[in-house]
Tab-separated table of C-alpha atoms and ligand atoms in Angstrom:
chain	number	residue	atom	x	y	z
A	1	MET	CA	12.208	19.690	-2.317
A	2	VAL	CA	11.067	16.116	-2.966
A	3	GLN	CA	8.876	15.554	-6.022
A	4	LYS	CA	5.720	13.463	-5.879
A	5	ILE	CA	5.156	11.682	-9.163
A	6	ILE	CA	2.322	9.357	-10.110
A	7	HIS	CA	2.551	7.047	-13.116
A	8	ILE	CA	-0.784	5.605	-14.245
A	9	ASP	CA	-1.142	2.853	-16.821
A	10	LEU	CA	-4.316	0.995	-17.733
A	11	ASP	CA	-4.292	-2.795	-17.523
A	12	TYR	CA	-4.313	-4.832	-20.793
A	13	PHE	CA	-5.859	-1.724	-22.262
A	14	TYR	CA	-7.271	-2.660	-25.701
A	15	ALA	CA	-8.347	-6.112	-24.478
A	16	GLN	CA	-9.902	-4.725	-21.308
A	17	VAL	CA	-12.031	-2.300	-23.333
A	18	GLU	CA	-13.243	-5.234	-25.459
A	19	GLU	CA	-14.008	-7.298	-22.338
A	20	ARG	CA	-15.944	-4.424	-20.817
A	21	ASP	CA	-18.067	-4.102	-23.953
A	22	ASN	CA	-18.745	-7.826	-24.278
A	23	PRO	CA	-19.173	-9.516	-20.888
A	24	LYS	CA	-19.216	-12.938	-22.581
A	25	LEU	CA	-15.449	-12.576	-22.969
A	26	LYS	CA	-14.893	-12.518	-19.170
A	27	GLY	CA	-12.911	-15.511	-17.959
A	28	GLN	CA	-11.589	-16.376	-21.404
A	29	PRO	CA	-8.177	-15.706	-22.957
A	30	VAL	CA	-8.658	-12.600	-25.105
A	31	ALA	CA	-6.255	-10.743	-27.393
A	32	VAL	CA	-6.572	-7.774	-29.719
A	33	GLY	CA	-4.537	-7.709	-32.888
A	34	GLY	CA	-4.002	-8.777	-36.456
A	35	SER	CA	-5.103	-11.942	-38.182
A	36	GLU	CA	-3.294	-15.278	-38.035
A	37	ASN	CA	-1.923	-14.574	-41.460
A	38	ARG	CA	1.047	-12.242	-40.672
A	39	GLY	CA	-0.665	-10.300	-37.862
A	40	VAL	CA	0.664	-9.710	-34.327
A	41	LEU	CA	-1.046	-9.178	-30.971
A	42	ALA	CA	-1.418	-5.575	-29.860
A	43	THR	CA	-2.103	-6.905	-26.377
A	44	CYS	CA	-3.871	-9.692	-24.506
A	45	ASN	CA	-5.599	-10.125	-21.149
A	46	TYR	CA	-3.890	-11.648	-18.105
A	47	ILE	CA	-5.523	-15.058	-18.640
A	48	ALA	CA	-3.815	-15.209	-22.054
A	49	ARG	CA	-0.530	-14.029	-20.487
A	50	ASP	CA	-0.549	-17.170	-18.337
A	51	TYR	CA	-0.009	-19.066	-21.612
A	52	GLY	CA	3.093	-16.980	-22.332
A	53	LEU	CA	1.376	-14.616	-24.751
A	54	HIS	CA	2.399	-10.952	-24.985
A	55	SER	CA	2.216	-7.795	-27.158
A	56	ALA	CA	3.898	-8.032	-30.558
A	57	MET	CA	3.755	-11.855	-30.575
A	58	PRO	CA	2.696	-13.208	-33.993
A	59	THR	CA	-0.983	-14.164	-33.798
A	60	LYS	CA	-0.221	-17.528	-35.388
A	61	LEU	CA	2.221	-18.422	-32.608
A	62	ALA	CA	-0.206	-17.136	-29.962
A	63	LYS	CA	-2.910	-19.470	-31.314
A	64	GLU	CA	-0.479	-22.386	-31.166
A	65	LYS	CA	0.307	-21.678	-27.524
A	66	CYS	CA	-3.310	-21.010	-26.610
A	67	PRO	CA	-5.699	-22.631	-29.133
A	68	HIS	CA	-8.881	-21.274	-27.535
A	69	LEU	CA	-7.568	-17.684	-27.664
A	70	ILE	CA	-10.165	-15.178	-28.864
A	71	VAL	CA	-8.488	-12.628	-31.149
A	72	LEU	CA	-10.440	-9.448	-31.818
A	73	PRO	CA	-9.648	-6.721	-34.358
A	74	THR	CA	-8.518	-3.337	-33.044
A	75	ASN	CA	-11.146	-0.693	-32.585
A	76	MET	CA	-9.126	2.489	-32.122
A	77	GLN	CA	-12.174	4.754	-31.830
A	78	LYS	CA	-13.201	3.003	-28.630
A	79	TYR	CA	-9.681	3.105	-27.139
A	80	LYS	CA	-9.330	6.783	-27.981
A	81	ALA	CA	-12.695	7.570	-26.412
A	82	ALA	CA	-11.559	5.891	-23.175
A	83	SER	CA	-8.222	7.708	-23.384
A	84	THR	CA	-9.947	11.077	-23.687
A	85	ILE	CA	-11.934	10.392	-20.514
A	86	ILE	CA	-8.908	9.318	-18.474
A	87	ARG	CA	-6.932	12.366	-19.604
A	88	GLN	CA	-9.758	14.623	-18.490
A	89	ILE	CA	-9.579	12.960	-15.070
A	90	PHE	CA	-5.817	13.656	-14.919
A	91	TYR	CA	-6.239	17.306	-15.891
A	92	LYS	CA	-8.820	17.779	-13.126
A	93	ILE	CA	-6.077	16.839	-10.645
A	94	THR	CA	-3.178	18.861	-12.107
A	95	PRO	CA	-2.119	20.585	-15.345
A	96	ILE	CA	1.297	18.881	-15.055
A	97	VAL	CA	0.386	15.755	-17.020
A	98	GLU	CA	2.712	14.048	-19.489
A	99	PRO	CA	0.797	11.511	-21.577
A	100	LEU	CA	3.066	8.764	-22.902
A	101	SER	CA	0.489	6.886	-24.927
A	102	LEU	CA	-3.268	6.379	-24.989
A	103	ASP	CA	-3.304	4.409	-21.719
A	104	GLU	CA	-0.503	6.003	-19.768
A	105	ALA	CA	0.705	9.251	-18.208
A	106	TYR	CA	2.921	10.829	-15.583
A	107	LEU	CA	1.424	13.377	-13.194
A	108	ASP	CA	3.426	15.694	-10.971
A	109	VAL	CA	1.304	16.081	-7.827
A	110	THR	CA	3.987	17.712	-5.653
A	111	ASP	CA	1.827	20.801	-5.140
A	112	VAL	CA	-1.637	19.280	-5.335
A	113	ASN	CA	-3.658	20.186	-2.258
A	114	LEU	CA	-5.906	17.128	-2.113
A	115	HIS	CA	-5.992	14.367	0.516
A	116	GLN	CA	-3.518	16.273	2.714
A	117	ASN	CA	-1.106	16.145	-0.257
A	118	SER	CA	-0.819	12.344	-0.017
A	119	ALA	CA	0.220	11.220	-3.502
A	120	THR	CA	-0.886	7.666	-2.672
A	121	LEU	CA	-4.410	8.804	-1.785
A	122	ILE	CA	-4.522	11.008	-4.893
A	123	ALA	CA	-3.537	7.975	-7.004
A	124	LYS	CA	-6.269	5.910	-5.332
A	125	GLU	CA	-8.784	8.593	-6.179
A	126	ILE	CA	-7.614	8.700	-9.818
A	127	LYS	CA	-7.975	4.915	-10.082
A	128	HIS	CA	-11.433	5.148	-8.549
A	129	GLN	CA	-12.527	7.921	-10.923
A	130	ILE	CA	-11.186	6.024	-13.931
A	131	PHE	CA	-13.174	2.968	-12.875
A	132	THR	CA	-16.333	4.940	-12.189
A	133	GLU	CA	-16.217	6.761	-15.510
A	134	THR	CA	-14.896	4.016	-17.822
A	135	GLN	CA	-15.356	0.709	-15.918
A	136	LEU	CA	-11.653	0.070	-16.587
A	137	THR	CA	-8.929	-0.741	-14.081
A	138	ALA	CA	-5.565	1.011	-14.027
A	139	SER	CA	-2.357	0.502	-12.071
A	140	ALA	CA	-0.541	3.324	-10.304
A	141	GLY	CA	3.039	3.860	-9.228
A	142	ILE	CA	3.849	6.614	-6.744
A	143	ALA	CA	7.455	7.708	-6.179
A	144	PRO	CA	9.766	10.721	-5.829
A	145	ASN	CA	10.687	10.581	-9.542
A	146	LYS	CA	9.574	9.362	-12.983
A	147	LEU	CA	11.986	6.440	-13.115
A	148	LEU	CA	10.671	4.846	-9.914
A	149	ALA	CA	7.013	5.777	-10.464
A	150	LYS	CA	6.957	3.896	-13.771
A	151	ILE	CA	8.685	0.850	-12.337
A	152	ALA	CA	6.271	0.914	-9.381
A	153	SER	CA	3.125	1.013	-11.544
A	154	ASP	CA	4.187	-2.248	-13.154
A	155	LEU	CA	4.756	-4.110	-9.871
A	156	ASN	CA	1.227	-5.030	-8.833
A	157	LYS	CA	-0.515	-5.144	-12.184
A	158	PRO	CA	-3.411	-5.561	-12.821
A	159	ASN	CA	-5.386	-3.095	-10.675
A	160	GLY	CA	-2.266	-2.401	-8.636
A	161	LEU	CA	-0.913	0.448	-6.572
A	162	TYR	CA	2.633	0.664	-5.257
A	163	THR	CA	4.333	3.502	-3.427
A	164	ILE	CA	8.076	3.997	-3.072
A	165	ARG	CA	8.834	6.532	-0.342
A	166	PRO	CA	12.127	8.475	-0.386
A	167	LYS	CA	13.589	6.485	2.522
A	168	GLU	CA	12.723	3.182	0.779
A	169	ILE	CA	14.623	3.931	-2.433
A	170	ASP	CA	17.953	2.323	-1.469
A	171	THR	CA	16.382	-0.968	-0.418
A	172	PHE	CA	14.047	-1.001	-3.390
A	173	ILE	CA	16.732	-0.396	-5.970
A	174	HIS	CA	19.257	-2.855	-4.478
A	175	HIS	CA	17.776	-6.024	-5.988
A	176	LEU	CA	16.068	-4.452	-8.963
A	177	PRO	CA	17.091	-6.099	-12.264
A	178	VAL	CA	18.909	-3.584	-14.489
A	179	SER	CA	16.473	-4.440	-17.302
A	180	LYS	CA	13.774	-2.533	-15.379
A	181	LEU	CA	15.679	0.759	-15.728
A	182	PHE	CA	14.455	3.304	-18.259
A	183	GLY	CA	16.345	3.011	-21.535
A	184	VAL	CA	17.859	-0.409	-20.819
A	185	GLY	CA	16.772	-2.473	-23.792
A	186	HIS	CA	17.999	-5.718	-25.199
A	187	ALA	CA	21.413	-4.435	-26.352
A	188	THR	CA	22.322	-2.668	-23.082
A	189	LYS	CA	21.133	-5.656	-21.049
A	190	LYS	CA	23.361	-7.960	-23.084
A	191	LYS	CA	26.348	-5.657	-22.692
A	192	LEU	CA	25.771	-5.439	-18.922
A	193	SER	CA	25.397	-9.179	-18.575
A	194	SER	CA	28.750	-9.616	-20.350
A	195	LEU	CA	30.126	-7.475	-17.496
A	196	ASN	CA	28.366	-9.873	-15.049
A	197	ILE	CA	25.872	-7.224	-14.074
A	198	GLU	CA	22.265	-8.212	-13.566
A	199	TYR	CA	21.086	-6.138	-10.584
A	200	CYS	CA	21.314	-2.461	-9.720
A	201	HIS	CA	23.558	-3.014	-6.682
A	202	GLN	CA	26.125	-4.571	-9.044
A	203	LEU	CA	25.798	-1.650	-11.440
A	204	GLN	CA	26.361	0.775	-8.561
A	205	LYS	CA	29.903	-0.555	-8.242
A	206	LEU	CA	30.893	0.850	-11.655
A	207	SER	CA	32.310	4.365	-11.649
A	208	LEU	CA	30.779	7.179	-13.673
A	209	SER	CA	33.775	7.196	-16.028
A	210	THR	CA	33.593	3.418	-16.597
A	211	LEU	CA	29.907	3.702	-17.418
A	212	GLN	CA	30.562	6.599	-19.776
A	213	ALA	CA	33.316	4.629	-21.480
A	214	HIS	CA	30.954	1.697	-22.086
A	215	PHE	CA	27.685	3.495	-22.805
A	216	GLY	CA	28.588	7.063	-23.827
A	217	LYS	CA	26.059	9.682	-22.768
A	218	PHE	CA	23.598	7.053	-21.547
A	219	GLY	CA	26.295	5.882	-19.079
A	220	ASN	CA	25.696	9.111	-17.208
A	221	SER	CA	21.963	8.385	-16.855
A	222	LEU	CA	22.679	4.789	-15.864
A	223	TYR	CA	24.926	5.969	-13.046
A	224	TYR	CA	22.021	7.854	-11.481
A	225	TYR	CA	19.217	5.438	-12.442
A	226	CYS	CA	20.876	2.477	-10.705
A	227	ARG	CA	20.829	4.600	-7.521
A	228	GLY	CA	17.121	5.330	-7.966
A	229	MET	CA	17.871	8.925	-8.922
A	230	ASP	CA	16.250	10.681	-11.878
A	231	LYS	CA	16.219	14.403	-12.619
A	232	ARG	CA	13.745	14.264	-15.513
A	233	VAL	CA	10.725	16.465	-14.871
A	234	VAL	CA	7.142	15.762	-15.898
A	235	ASN	CA	6.875	17.620	-19.164
A	236	PRO	CA	3.294	18.605	-19.946
A	237	SER	CA	4.080	19.631	-23.505
A	238	ARG	CA	5.956	16.499	-24.442
A	239	MET	CA	3.097	14.922	-26.369
A	240	ARG	CA	4.002	15.148	-30.027
A	241	LYS	CA	2.583	18.121	-31.886
A	242	SER	CA	3.330	16.811	-35.356
A	243	ILE	CA	4.427	13.726	-37.237
A	244	SER	CA	5.998	13.787	-40.683
A	245	VAL	CA	8.054	11.861	-43.206
A	246	GLU	CA	10.148	13.219	-46.048
A	247	GLN	CA	12.432	12.022	-48.778
A	248	THR	CA	15.221	13.627	-50.767
A	249	PHE	CA	15.330	12.061	-54.218
A	250	SER	CA	18.479	10.846	-55.932
A	251	SER	CA	17.279	12.562	-59.095
A	252	ASP	CA	14.933	15.539	-59.062
A	253	LEU	CA	11.247	15.016	-59.836
A	254	ASN	CA	10.179	16.772	-63.017
A	255	SER	CA	6.448	16.193	-63.204
A	256	LEU	CA	3.343	16.177	-61.076
A	257	GLU	CA	2.952	12.515	-61.952
A	258	ALA	CA	6.393	11.692	-60.555
A	259	CYS	CA	5.519	13.624	-57.388
A	260	GLN	CA	2.211	11.739	-57.050
A	261	THR	CA	4.087	8.424	-57.293
A	262	ALA	CA	6.549	9.591	-54.631
A	263	LEU	CA	3.630	10.685	-52.449
A	264	GLY	CA	2.072	7.227	-52.774
A	265	LYS	CA	5.269	5.688	-51.429
A	266	LEU	CA	5.695	8.149	-48.553
A	267	TYR	CA	2.075	7.857	-47.405
A	268	PRO	CA	2.191	4.348	-45.831
A	269	LYS	CA	5.292	5.407	-43.868
A	270	LEU	CA	3.403	8.372	-42.462
A	271	LEU	CA	0.491	6.112	-41.460
A	272	THR	CA	2.839	3.766	-39.618
A	273	ARG	CA	4.352	6.660	-37.678
A	274	ILE	CA	0.947	8.073	-36.794
A	275	SER	CA	-0.184	4.688	-35.609
A	276	ASN	CA	2.965	4.132	-33.519
A	277	ALA	CA	2.581	7.539	-31.880
A	278	GLN	CA	-0.945	6.613	-30.784
A	279	ALA	CA	-1.920	10.211	-31.483
A	280	LEU	CA	-5.303	11.350	-30.357
A	281	CYS	CA	-6.473	13.667	-33.082
A	282	ILE	CA	-5.266	15.165	-36.361
A	283	SER	CA	-5.861	18.898	-36.815
A	284	SER	CA	-4.199	19.523	-40.189
A	285	LEU	CA	-2.204	18.081	-43.066
A	286	VAL	CA	1.150	19.535	-44.087
A	287	LEU	CA	3.013	19.199	-47.371
A	288	LYS	CA	6.461	20.587	-47.976
A	289	ILE	CA	8.799	20.658	-50.930
A	290	THR	CA	12.314	21.851	-51.642
A	291	ASP	CA	13.131	22.553	-55.283
A	292	ASN	CA	16.544	22.037	-56.841
A	293	LYS	CA	17.384	25.702	-56.226
A	294	PHE	CA	16.803	25.001	-52.501
A	295	ASN	CA	13.654	27.112	-52.311
A	296	LYS	CA	11.365	25.694	-49.622
A	297	TYR	CA	7.559	25.768	-49.656
A	298	THR	CA	5.019	24.557	-47.100
A	299	LEU	CA	1.267	24.098	-47.416
A	300	THR	CA	-0.995	23.467	-44.410
A	301	ARG	CA	-4.689	22.658	-44.562
A	302	GLN	CA	-7.146	21.801	-41.790
A	303	ALA	CA	-8.144	18.156	-41.833
A	304	HIS	CA	-9.186	15.518	-39.362
A	305	GLU	CA	-7.830	12.487	-41.107
A	306	ALA	CA	-4.679	11.721	-43.061
A	307	SER	CA	-6.231	10.549	-46.299
A	308	LEU	CA	-4.113	9.916	-49.387
A	309	GLU	CA	-6.872	11.478	-51.493
A	310	TYR	CA	-6.551	14.825	-49.730
A	311	PHE	CA	-2.739	14.795	-49.890
A	312	SER	CA	-3.001	14.053	-53.652
A	313	LEU	CA	-5.454	16.909	-54.090
A	314	LEU	CA	-3.152	19.349	-52.271
A	315	LEU	CA	-0.012	18.258	-54.099
A	316	PRO	CA	-0.574	20.265	-57.338
A	317	MET	CA	-1.246	23.369	-55.219
A	318	ILE	CA	2.212	23.290	-53.722
A	319	ILE	CA	4.043	22.000	-56.805
A	320	THR	CA	2.836	24.937	-58.906
A	321	ARG	CA	4.530	27.357	-56.504
A	322	THR	CA	7.858	26.555	-58.121
A	323	ALA	CA	8.978	26.344	-61.744
A	324	HIS	CA	11.924	24.120	-60.800
A	325	PRO	CA	12.191	20.345	-60.350
A	326	ILE	CA	11.600	18.953	-56.874
A	327	ARG	CA	14.453	17.500	-54.809
A	328	LEU	CA	12.586	16.858	-51.558
A	329	LEU	CA	8.992	16.000	-50.723
A	330	GLY	CA	7.594	15.780	-47.204
A	331	ILE	CA	4.132	15.041	-45.825
A	332	GLY	CA	2.897	15.220	-42.282
A	333	VAL	CA	0.108	15.897	-39.835
A	334	GLN	CA	-0.295	18.351	-36.993
A	335	LEU	CA	-1.839	16.871	-33.884
A	336	SER	CA	-4.270	18.238	-31.386
A	337	GLU	CA	-4.791	17.089	-27.831
A	338	LYS	CA	-8.477	17.865	-28.004
A	339	GLU	CA	-10.511	14.972	-29.244
A	340	ASN	CA	-13.417	16.046	-31.397
A	341	LYS	CA	-16.010	13.337	-30.962
A	342	GLN	CA	-17.282	13.357	-34.555
A	343	LEU	CA	-13.936	13.771	-36.248
A	344	SER	CA	-10.964	11.671	-35.448
A	345	LEU	CA	-7.953	9.900	-36.783
A	346	LYS	CA	-8.919	7.481	-39.519
A	347	LEU	CA	-6.371	4.918	-40.636
B	1	DCP	N1	0.148	-1.732	-27.897
B	1	DCP	C1	0.334	-2.130	-29.221
B	1	DCP	N2	1.513	-2.742	-29.589
B	1	DCP	C2	2.480	-2.979	-28.671
B	1	DCP	C3	2.302	-2.578	-27.335
B	1	DCP	C4	1.113	-1.950	-26.992
B	1	DCP	O1	-0.545	-1.918	-30.054
B	1	DCP	N3	3.604	-3.594	-29.053
B	1	DCP	C5	-1.145	-1.132	-27.517
B	1	DCP	C6	-2.090	-2.186	-26.971
B	1	DCP	C7	-2.082	-1.978	-25.484
B	1	DCP	C8	-1.813	-0.484	-25.371
B	1	DCP	O2	-0.978	-0.167	-26.484
B	1	DCP	O3	-3.316	-2.357	-24.883
B	1	DCP	C9	-1.142	-0.099	-24.058
B	1	DCP	O4	0.130	-0.697	-23.975
B	1	DCP	P1	0.732	-1.196	-22.612
B	1	DCP	O5	2.176	-1.415	-22.823
B	1	DCP	O6	0.323	-0.292	-21.505
B	1	DCP	O7	0.097	-2.642	-22.400
B	1	DCP	P2	-1.331	-3.065	-21.870
B	1	DCP	O8	-2.099	-1.905	-21.329
B	1	DCP	O9	-2.040	-3.819	-22.940
B	1	DCP	O10	-0.983	-4.095	-20.718
B	1	DCP	P3	-0.395	-3.765	-19.261
B	1	DCP	O11	-1.440	-4.282	-18.322
B	1	DCP	O12	0.864	-4.530	-19.162
B	1	DCP	O13	-0.202	-2.282	-19.178
B	2	MG	MG1	-1.202	-0.574	-20.063
B	3	MG	MG1	0.962	1.742	-21.433
């Protein structure tokens, strides 16, 4: 049974939201990100990309390449509001939705009885609904598996749609650069290019055992990916349910004060992880400790933001559960898919 997978990804997401909300920005190079002093671009529109700008580029360098670039600060509340709407559109089509980030998801529409089960027409409808409800454009990739659907959604960006039918896979994959394959980052690309491999048809010539010898377990995936094959299923529960950080101390902590200091150091790390995960909504805070007798304690409290003040307030409540010094401290958040409009992640 052939799967029908749609991958949807919004175009220059943060910058497009800003453009939508301020029509004066239309036609100008626009980026969203940090300041010129140490900041980087979160993203930029396609006009700015023509100047060679891209996500994660230092803002200072971006301004050098494109002096009339307009750089706006991030406004996560607005991006999350748009994300909530697009997810609701996905869930109206099928419950088998795997969100990858705020602007992106896989949908398994194999058994969706809409548009005579044409995944391409379903994708068109999703794009149309997204535009009607958010005035934002998205790109869609339609293919028999996740690997190809994601590659396809990137092909005609912005506002693109690209379908790879089962019988087209061999031709499509033949001249595809290996760097487009899932999991092939800088290091793997370099290793492959040292083996004179740049395209999938060249990679297909390597045996499974050769690939395993060079790349370990990932060699196995590569063997199938370079043939356009991918067994990964759309996993509706993949979105992270919690995010945490912890530290085991080289010498045990003997006082509440020492624990508060340790908490202060762990906290920024937690914020970074939350921000990287692009989580929609916090539902509770979690603290955990292990004392030097290896007794473990956990404290969970409902909360809608990860504030240091609340963690500090909860800390004595968990510390007093043990009479022994503390060897490990962990803090974290539990996440909820449901966005509550008044209460949301505050960084
Ligand atoms: N993002 C970020 N830092 C990065 C990459 C992305 O903060 N290094 C944010 C900003 C993007 C959003 O995530 O708008 C979505 O990321 P995408 O990779 O989907 O990129 P865009 O949607 O911006 O552009 P594209 O049109 O290529 O999808
Ligand atoms: Mg995007
Ligand atoms: Mg994306």
